[in-house]
């Protein structure tokens, strides 16, 4: 059963569709919101081999004139060189403002293609077609686009909402198990900040349920982004586990994938919250069991000093301190402003409990 979530943000309203076979229906679906003109399909070389021909056929069938830009898979492509190559490719293909970028792939593709769409001629059409669980539940919706800089993760980016999100759950069938787990990390994040029952849903993995889980996550994100598109308040809740997670990614030279890093980041912060008396043992144990059940890490090999240094470069740091997303219970998180010293204390306690960084 196809599910539609209306995402209403101050800058744009659009639909996120979740269901089987949407890659093959992309042409007619996109033609409802974008006048068929030129269409550039952006994809990494793994995903392009699997789904780009079918997407191209569907788009051409609906009157789009397609071209493609394919780059090597992985976070290491989410940089200024790939962005420049993509923008130049768009210019060579003479795309105009009435044309459309189709981001076919995971979060790396969506973030990169979304940024290019927002920059090219000051903004052209954008359709997100997520093919990882992580991009389906999180990165394809909400309008954050970015590339990484040498100094840190997602440091150059824009807020730029897509015109449409098409989440074809059939594409998840080719996803490697580890990538599926990475997506579960973001689902557990939604469970921690808003909807604890998602943990129960994940516990009984029945492939028929995944559409419902994705739709629930998108609905939570849509609700939060409607209230705070540009992350001045409530949207910061979506960063639960991310400040430590981004630091882990950076320390690993982006060898640890985003989902796994966020999983370890959520374990660290929740362990620290437990030790500070901010949440109960049930909350911490529930999170750790959920992470274990999904084959996700709950600790990191990196130590306090290197994680602290890496986190200090994260954009979630303000001039006076850092906003920490604190777990109070499963389904309930809060924002706490802390100083650098206070942040270091969270890190130290989290590492001590989870046994990372050689602390115990
Ligand atoms: P990814 O895009 O690198 O995809 C992971 C791997 O899966 C890649 O090797 C890719 O080739 C492969 N793959 C993708 N779809 C496949 C399929 N259907 N079958 C087989 N293989 C497939 O990574 P990701 O985990 O999807 O996304 C992580 C990125 O998303 C990070 O850069 C992170 O910062 C970003 N992110 C952004 C937001 C946002 O709001 N914009 C939110 C969360 C994460
Ligand atoms: N992934 C965090 C956000 O979209 O705000």
Short mmCIF file of C-alpha atoms and ligand atoms in Angstrom, two decimals:
data_model
loop_
_atom_site.label_atom_id
_atom_site.label_comp_id
_atom_site.label_asym_id
_atom_site.label_seq_id
_atom_site.Cartn_x
_atom_site.Cartn_y
_atom_site.Cartn_z
CA UNK A 1 0.00 0.00 0.00
CA UNK A 2 1.43 3.35 -1.07
CA UNK A 3 1.78 5.87 1.74
CA UNK A 4 1.91 9.64 1.24
CA UNK A 5 3.23 12.07 3.82
CA UNK A 6 2.72 15.77 3.13
CA UNK A 7 5.80 17.70 4.23
CA UNK A 8 4.87 21.32 4.95
CA UNK A 9 7.77 23.65 5.58
CA UNK A 10 7.81 27.43 5.54
CA UNK A 11 9.81 27.43 2.29
CA UNK A 12 8.01 24.63 0.39
CA UNK A 13 5.33 21.94 0.62
CA UNK A 14 5.80 18.57 -1.02
CA UNK A 15 4.84 14.91 -0.85
CA UNK A 16 7.00 12.03 0.31
CA UNK A 17 5.68 8.81 -1.23
CA UNK A 18 6.62 5.44 0.26
CA UNK A 19 5.83 2.20 -1.53
CA UNK A 20 6.94 -0.54 -3.91
CA UNK A 21 7.85 0.23 -7.51
CA UNK A 22 8.26 4.01 -7.29
CA UNK A 23 11.45 4.02 -9.40
CA UNK A 24 9.37 2.76 -12.33
CA UNK A 25 6.64 5.30 -11.60
CA UNK A 26 9.05 8.22 -11.15
CA UNK A 27 8.34 9.76 -14.58
CA UNK A 28 4.60 10.30 -14.16
CA UNK A 29 4.97 11.15 -10.45
CA UNK A 30 7.66 13.76 -11.16
CA UNK A 31 5.66 15.19 -14.07
CA UNK A 32 2.91 16.11 -11.58
CA UNK A 33 5.23 18.57 -9.84
CA UNK A 34 7.88 19.42 -12.46
CA UNK A 35 7.28 20.33 -16.09
CA UNK A 36 9.14 17.65 -18.08
CA UNK A 37 12.33 19.27 -19.32
CA UNK A 38 15.94 18.23 -18.85
CA UNK A 39 16.55 15.79 -16.03
CA UNK A 40 19.96 15.01 -14.59
CA UNK A 41 20.11 11.76 -12.65
CA UNK A 42 22.81 11.88 -9.98
CA UNK A 43 23.88 8.55 -8.56
CA UNK A 44 26.89 6.64 -7.24
CA UNK A 45 28.32 3.85 -9.36
CA UNK A 46 26.79 1.07 -7.23
CA UNK A 47 23.26 2.43 -7.30
CA UNK A 48 23.46 3.54 -10.93
CA UNK A 49 24.24 -0.04 -11.98
CA UNK A 50 21.14 -1.25 -10.15
CA UNK A 51 18.47 1.37 -10.78
CA UNK A 52 19.55 4.17 -13.13
CA UNK A 53 18.43 2.52 -16.41
CA UNK A 54 14.93 1.92 -15.01
CA UNK A 55 14.66 5.45 -13.68
CA UNK A 56 15.86 6.84 -17.03
CA UNK A 57 13.24 4.79 -18.92
CA UNK A 58 10.45 6.00 -16.65
CA UNK A 59 11.52 9.66 -16.91
CA UNK A 60 11.89 9.56 -20.69
CA UNK A 61 8.48 7.89 -20.92
CA UNK A 62 7.01 10.93 -19.17
CA UNK A 63 8.77 13.37 -21.53
CA UNK A 64 11.94 14.20 -19.60
CA UNK A 65 15.19 14.52 -21.56
CA UNK A 66 17.69 12.65 -19.36
CA UNK A 67 21.41 12.82 -18.73
CA UNK A 68 23.43 11.41 -15.86
CA UNK A 69 26.25 12.12 -13.43
CA UNK A 70 27.79 9.10 -11.72
CA UNK A 71 30.45 9.28 -9.00
CA UNK A 72 32.32 6.72 -6.84
CA UNK A 73 30.29 5.49 -3.83
CA UNK A 74 31.00 6.52 -0.26
CA UNK A 75 31.37 9.50 2.05
CA UNK A 76 34.76 10.34 0.52
CA UNK A 77 32.88 11.57 -2.58
CA UNK A 78 30.84 14.09 -0.59
CA UNK A 79 33.35 16.85 -1.18
CA UNK A 80 33.96 20.04 -3.09
CA UNK A 81 35.65 18.28 -6.06
CA UNK A 82 32.63 16.08 -6.78
CA UNK A 83 30.33 19.07 -6.27
CA UNK A 84 32.34 21.17 -8.76
CA UNK A 85 32.38 18.33 -11.29
CA UNK A 86 28.60 17.95 -10.95
CA UNK A 87 27.90 21.68 -11.31
CA UNK A 88 30.13 21.87 -14.40
CA UNK A 89 28.37 18.85 -15.87
CA UNK A 90 25.01 20.57 -15.35
CA UNK A 91 26.30 23.68 -17.08
CA UNK A 92 27.73 21.70 -20.01
CA UNK A 93 24.34 20.03 -20.41
CA UNK A 94 22.76 23.51 -20.52
CA UNK A 95 20.33 22.88 -17.69
CA UNK A 96 18.14 25.85 -16.82
CA UNK A 97 16.09 26.78 -13.78
CA UNK A 98 13.07 24.93 -15.12
CA UNK A 99 15.03 21.64 -15.20
CA UNK A 100 15.31 19.01 -12.48
CA UNK A 101 17.94 17.10 -10.53
CA UNK A 102 17.02 13.52 -9.59
CA UNK A 103 19.07 12.26 -6.63
CA UNK A 104 19.03 8.46 -6.90
CA UNK A 105 20.86 6.84 -3.99
CA UNK A 106 21.71 7.07 -0.33
CA UNK A 107 22.37 10.08 1.86
CA UNK A 108 25.68 10.88 0.19
CA UNK A 109 23.96 11.24 -3.19
CA UNK A 110 21.01 13.14 -1.73
CA UNK A 111 23.18 15.61 0.18
CA UNK A 112 25.51 16.23 -2.77
CA UNK A 113 22.83 16.43 -5.47
CA UNK A 114 20.62 18.55 -3.20
CA UNK A 115 23.43 21.02 -2.66
CA UNK A 116 24.13 21.21 -6.39
CA UNK A 117 20.41 21.76 -7.09
CA UNK A 118 20.31 24.60 -4.57
CA UNK A 119 23.40 26.31 -6.01
CA UNK A 120 23.00 25.87 -9.75
CA UNK A 121 21.45 29.06 -11.18
CA UNK A 122 20.46 29.86 -7.55
CA UNK A 123 18.18 26.86 -7.40
CA UNK A 124 16.57 24.33 -9.75
CA UNK A 125 14.11 21.47 -9.28
CA UNK A 126 14.99 18.55 -7.04
CA UNK A 127 13.48 15.09 -6.66
CA UNK A 128 14.92 12.81 -3.98
CA UNK A 129 14.79 9.06 -4.67
CA UNK A 130 16.35 7.43 -1.59
CA UNK A 131 17.67 3.88 -1.99
CA UNK A 132 19.09 3.26 1.50
CA UNK A 133 17.01 2.83 4.64
CA UNK A 134 18.92 5.74 6.17
CA UNK A 135 18.11 8.12 3.34
CA UNK A 136 14.50 6.90 3.24
CA UNK A 137 13.83 7.66 6.91
CA UNK A 138 15.99 10.73 7.26
CA UNK A 139 18.20 12.47 4.73
CA UNK A 140 15.83 12.63 1.74
CA UNK A 141 13.30 14.69 3.71
CA UNK A 142 13.75 18.03 5.43
CA UNK A 143 15.99 19.91 3.04
CA UNK A 144 19.44 19.69 4.58
CA UNK A 145 22.11 19.44 1.88
CA UNK A 146 25.86 19.39 2.41
CA UNK A 147 29.37 18.37 1.58
CA UNK A 148 32.18 17.67 4.04
CA UNK A 149 35.23 19.94 4.37
CA UNK A 150 38.69 18.93 5.59
CA UNK A 151 37.79 20.42 8.95
CA UNK A 152 34.64 18.42 9.45
CA UNK A 153 31.40 16.85 8.43
CA UNK A 154 28.65 18.70 6.50
CA UNK A 155 30.40 22.04 7.05
CA UNK A 156 29.26 23.51 3.71
CA UNK A 157 25.59 23.21 2.85
CA UNK A 158 22.19 24.77 2.41
CA UNK A 159 18.59 24.30 3.46
CA UNK A 160 16.84 23.42 0.22
CA UNK A 161 13.63 21.40 0.15
CA UNK A 162 12.96 18.92 -2.66
CA UNK A 163 9.85 19.10 -4.85
CA UNK A 164 9.10 15.43 -4.27
CA UNK A 165 10.48 12.39 -2.43
CA UNK A 166 9.95 8.93 -3.92
CA UNK A 167 10.93 6.13 -1.60
CA UNK A 168 10.77 2.82 -3.46
CA UNK A 169 10.96 0.14 -0.77
CA UNK A 170 11.87 -2.47 -3.41
CA UNK A 171 15.30 -0.86 -3.71
CA UNK A 172 16.00 -1.84 -0.10
CA UNK A 173 16.09 -5.51 -1.16
CA UNK A 174 19.58 -5.06 -2.66
CA UNK A 175 20.93 -3.15 0.32
CA UNK A 176 23.80 -4.96 2.12
CA UNK A 177 22.89 -6.00 5.70
CA UNK A 178 25.37 -3.54 7.22
CA UNK A 179 23.75 -0.64 5.33
CA UNK A 180 20.33 -1.79 6.50
CA UNK A 181 21.65 -1.66 10.07
CA UNK A 182 22.94 1.87 9.49
CA UNK A 183 19.40 2.92 8.59
CA UNK A 184 18.09 1.27 11.77
CA UNK A 185 20.32 3.66 13.76
CA UNK A 186 18.29 6.64 12.53
CA UNK A 187 15.03 4.76 13.22
CA UNK A 188 16.23 4.17 16.80
CA UNK A 189 16.99 7.91 16.95
CA UNK A 190 13.32 8.67 16.14
CA UNK A 191 12.32 6.14 18.79
CA UNK A 192 14.48 7.88 21.37
CA UNK A 193 13.32 11.40 20.59
CA UNK A 194 9.61 10.83 19.91
CA UNK A 195 8.15 7.36 19.30
CA UNK A 196 9.46 4.59 21.58
CA UNK A 197 7.21 1.99 19.93
CA UNK A 198 9.44 2.08 16.86
CA UNK A 199 11.88 -0.05 18.86
CA UNK A 200 9.21 -2.74 19.21
CA UNK A 201 8.49 -2.49 15.48
CA UNK A 202 12.16 -3.02 14.67
CA UNK A 203 12.26 -6.06 16.95
CA UNK A 204 9.90 -8.01 14.69
CA UNK A 205 11.45 -7.51 11.29
CA UNK A 206 8.71 -8.40 8.88
CA UNK A 207 9.49 -6.89 5.50
CA UNK A 208 5.83 -5.86 5.13
CA UNK A 209 6.29 -3.52 8.10
CA UNK A 210 9.11 -1.45 6.69
CA UNK A 211 6.84 0.86 4.69
CA UNK A 212 4.94 1.72 7.85
CA UNK A 213 8.16 2.29 9.81
CA UNK A 214 9.57 4.57 7.11
CA UNK A 215 6.32 6.53 6.90
CA UNK A 216 6.24 6.98 10.69
CA UNK A 217 9.80 8.29 10.71
CA UNK A 218 9.11 10.68 7.83
CA UNK A 219 5.98 11.92 9.59
CA UNK A 220 7.99 12.67 12.75
CA UNK A 221 10.62 14.49 10.74
CA UNK A 222 7.98 16.42 8.77
CA UNK A 223 6.36 17.51 12.01
CA UNK A 224 9.65 18.75 13.47
CA UNK A 225 10.80 20.46 10.26
CA UNK A 226 7.45 22.21 9.85
CA UNK A 227 7.98 23.82 13.25
CA UNK A 228 11.68 24.59 12.82
CA UNK A 229 12.96 24.33 9.25
CA UNK A 230 16.30 26.02 9.93
CA UNK A 231 17.24 24.31 13.16
CA UNK A 232 16.95 27.16 15.60
CA UNK A 233 15.21 24.97 18.18
CA UNK A 234 13.23 21.73 18.00
CA UNK A 235 15.05 20.43 14.90
CA UNK A 236 18.17 20.06 17.03
CA UNK A 237 16.44 17.01 18.56
CA UNK A 238 17.09 15.23 15.25
CA UNK A 239 20.79 15.50 16.09
CA UNK A 240 20.49 13.05 19.00
CA UNK A 241 23.77 11.10 19.05
CA UNK A 242 25.11 13.14 16.13
CA UNK A 243 27.66 15.42 17.81
CA UNK A 244 29.60 12.41 19.10
CA UNK A 245 28.67 10.51 15.92
CA UNK A 246 30.15 13.15 13.64
CA UNK A 247 33.29 13.22 15.80
CA UNK A 248 33.63 9.43 15.44
CA UNK A 249 33.18 9.70 11.67
CA UNK A 250 35.84 12.40 11.48
CA UNK A 251 38.32 10.51 13.71
CA UNK A 252 37.91 7.44 11.49
CA UNK A 253 38.64 9.45 8.33
CA UNK A 254 34.98 8.68 7.41
CA UNK A 255 35.74 4.95 7.51
CA UNK A 256 32.97 4.44 10.12
CA UNK A 257 29.64 4.92 8.30
CA UNK A 258 27.24 7.64 9.47
CA UNK A 259 24.61 5.24 10.87
CA UNK A 260 27.12 3.21 12.90
CA UNK A 261 28.75 6.39 14.20
CA UNK A 262 25.37 7.79 15.26
CA UNK A 263 24.59 4.46 17.00
CA UNK A 264 27.77 4.70 19.06
CA UNK A 265 27.09 8.42 19.63
CA UNK A 266 23.60 7.66 20.99
CA UNK A 267 25.05 5.00 23.32
CA UNK A 268 27.72 7.42 24.59
CA UNK A 269 25.35 10.29 25.29
CA UNK A 270 22.67 8.08 26.87
CA UNK A 271 25.24 6.38 29.10
CA UNK A 272 26.43 9.83 30.20
CA UNK A 273 22.82 10.88 30.83
CA UNK A 274 22.30 7.79 32.98
CA UNK A 275 25.46 8.50 34.97
CA UNK A 276 24.35 12.11 35.52
CA UNK A 277 20.92 10.95 36.73
CA UNK A 278 19.13 12.47 33.72
CA UNK A 279 17.59 9.17 32.58
CA UNK A 280 16.88 5.83 34.19
CA UNK A 281 18.56 2.49 33.70
CA UNK A 282 15.55 1.26 31.65
CA UNK A 283 16.19 3.98 29.10
CA UNK A 284 19.87 3.12 28.70
CA UNK A 285 19.26 -0.64 28.66
CA UNK A 286 16.41 -0.24 26.16
CA UNK A 287 18.63 1.75 23.82
CA UNK A 288 21.57 -0.65 24.12
CA UNK A 289 19.32 -3.66 23.47
CA UNK A 290 17.83 -1.97 20.40
CA UNK A 291 21.30 -1.20 19.03
CA UNK A 292 22.48 -4.77 19.71
CA UNK A 293 19.35 -6.20 18.10
CA UNK A 294 20.14 -4.28 14.91
CA UNK A 295 23.81 -5.27 14.90
CA UNK A 296 24.93 -1.72 15.64
CA UNK A 297 27.91 -0.62 17.76
CA UNK A 298 27.42 0.86 21.22
CA UNK A 299 31.00 2.02 21.80
CA UNK A 300 33.94 3.54 20.00
CA UNK A 301 37.68 2.88 19.86
CA UNK A 302 38.46 6.62 19.91
CA UNK A 303 39.48 8.38 23.09
CA UNK A 304 38.32 11.48 24.92
CA UNK A 305 40.95 13.85 23.60
CA UNK A 306 40.55 13.09 19.90
CA UNK A 307 36.76 12.97 20.06
CA UNK A 308 36.65 16.24 21.96
CA UNK A 309 38.89 17.94 19.40
CA UNK A 310 36.83 16.58 16.51
CA UNK A 311 33.54 17.61 18.16
CA UNK A 312 34.82 21.15 18.73
CA UNK A 313 34.93 21.56 14.94
CA UNK A 314 31.34 20.37 14.52
CA UNK A 315 28.84 22.95 13.31
CA UNK A 316 26.51 22.08 16.17
CA UNK A 317 28.82 24.12 18.37
CA UNK A 318 27.69 27.72 18.98
CA UNK A 319 29.88 30.65 20.07
CA UNK A 320 29.14 30.07 23.75
CA UNK A 321 28.85 26.32 23.92
CA UNK A 322 27.24 23.23 22.56
CA UNK A 323 23.66 22.04 22.45
CA UNK A 324 23.54 18.51 23.79
CA UNK A 325 20.49 16.37 23.03
CA UNK A 326 19.88 14.68 26.34
CA UNK A 327 17.89 11.45 26.78
CA UNK A 328 15.31 11.59 29.58
CA UNK A 329 13.47 8.41 28.62
CA UNK A 330 12.80 6.31 25.55
CA UNK A 331 10.67 8.61 23.41
CA UNK A 332 11.69 11.78 25.28
CA UNK A 333 14.79 13.88 24.72
CA UNK A 334 15.61 17.48 25.68
CA UNK A 335 18.04 20.15 24.55
CA UNK A 336 20.64 21.28 27.10
CA UNK A 337 23.12 24.09 26.48
CA UNK A 338 26.49 23.24 27.98
CA UNK A 339 29.94 24.81 28.07
CA UNK A 340 32.92 23.11 26.44
CA UNK A 341 33.88 21.77 29.88
CA UNK A 342 30.35 20.47 30.43
CA UNK A 343 30.42 18.81 27.04
CA UNK A 344 33.73 17.17 27.85
CA UNK A 345 32.16 15.76 31.01
CA UNK A 346 29.36 14.12 28.98
CA UNK A 347 32.00 12.64 26.70
CA UNK A 348 34.16 11.37 29.57
CA UNK A 349 31.22 9.75 31.38
CA UNK A 350 29.90 8.21 28.17
CA UNK A 351 33.28 6.73 27.31
CA UNK A 352 33.77 5.41 30.81
CA UNK A 353 30.45 3.60 30.79
CA UNK A 354 30.67 2.18 27.27
CA UNK A 355 34.28 1.12 27.81
CA UNK A 356 35.63 3.10 24.88
CA UNK A 357 38.82 5.09 24.58
CA UNK A 358 40.74 2.80 26.87
CA UNK A 359 39.18 4.48 29.91
CA UNK A 360 38.43 1.25 31.75
P1 LIG B 1 25.52 6.24 1.20
O1 LIG B 1 24.77 7.16 0.36
O2 LIG B 1 27.01 6.27 1.11
O3 LIG B 1 25.02 4.75 0.91
C1 LIG B 1 25.63 3.68 1.58
C2 LIG B 1 26.13 2.60 0.60
O4 LIG B 1 25.02 1.87 0.13
C3 LIG B 1 26.85 3.12 -0.62
O5 LIG B 1 27.97 2.32 -0.86
C4 LIG B 1 25.83 2.95 -1.75
O6 LIG B 1 26.44 2.73 -2.99
C5 LIG B 1 25.07 1.74 -1.29
N1 LIG B 1 23.69 1.65 -1.75
C6 LIG B 1 22.78 2.63 -1.74
N2 LIG B 1 21.58 2.16 -2.09
C7 LIG B 1 21.74 0.86 -2.37
C8 LIG B 1 20.85 -0.17 -2.77
N3 LIG B 1 19.54 0.03 -2.88
N4 LIG B 1 21.36 -1.41 -2.98
C9 LIG B 1 22.69 -1.64 -2.79
N5 LIG B 1 23.57 -0.72 -2.38
C10 LIG B 1 23.09 0.52 -2.17
O7 LIG B 1 25.18 6.44 2.74
P2 LIG B 1 23.83 6.57 3.57
O8 LIG B 1 24.04 5.75 4.78
O9 LIG B 1 22.63 6.35 2.75
O10 LIG B 1 23.83 8.11 3.97
C11 LIG B 1 24.82 8.65 4.81
C12 LIG B 1 24.97 10.11 4.47
O11 LIG B 1 23.74 10.79 4.72
C13 LIG B 1 26.02 10.81 5.31
O12 LIG B 1 26.81 11.62 4.49
C14 LIG B 1 25.21 11.67 6.26
O13 LIG B 1 25.88 12.81 6.66
C15 LIG B 1 24.00 12.00 5.42
N6 LIG B 1 22.81 12.35 6.18
C16 LIG B 1 22.15 13.48 5.83
C17 LIG B 1 21.00 13.84 6.49
C18 LIG B 1 20.24 15.05 6.05
O14 LIG B 1 19.28 15.44 6.74
N7 LIG B 1 20.57 15.65 4.92
C19 LIG B 1 20.49 13.04 7.52
C20 LIG B 1 21.19 11.87 7.85
C21 LIG B 1 22.35 11.54 7.17
N1 LIG B 2 19.37 14.67 10.24
C1 LIG B 2 19.11 15.85 10.99
C2 LIG B 2 18.17 16.82 10.33
O1 LIG B 2 17.70 16.63 9.23
O2 LIG B 2 17.90 17.82 10.89
#
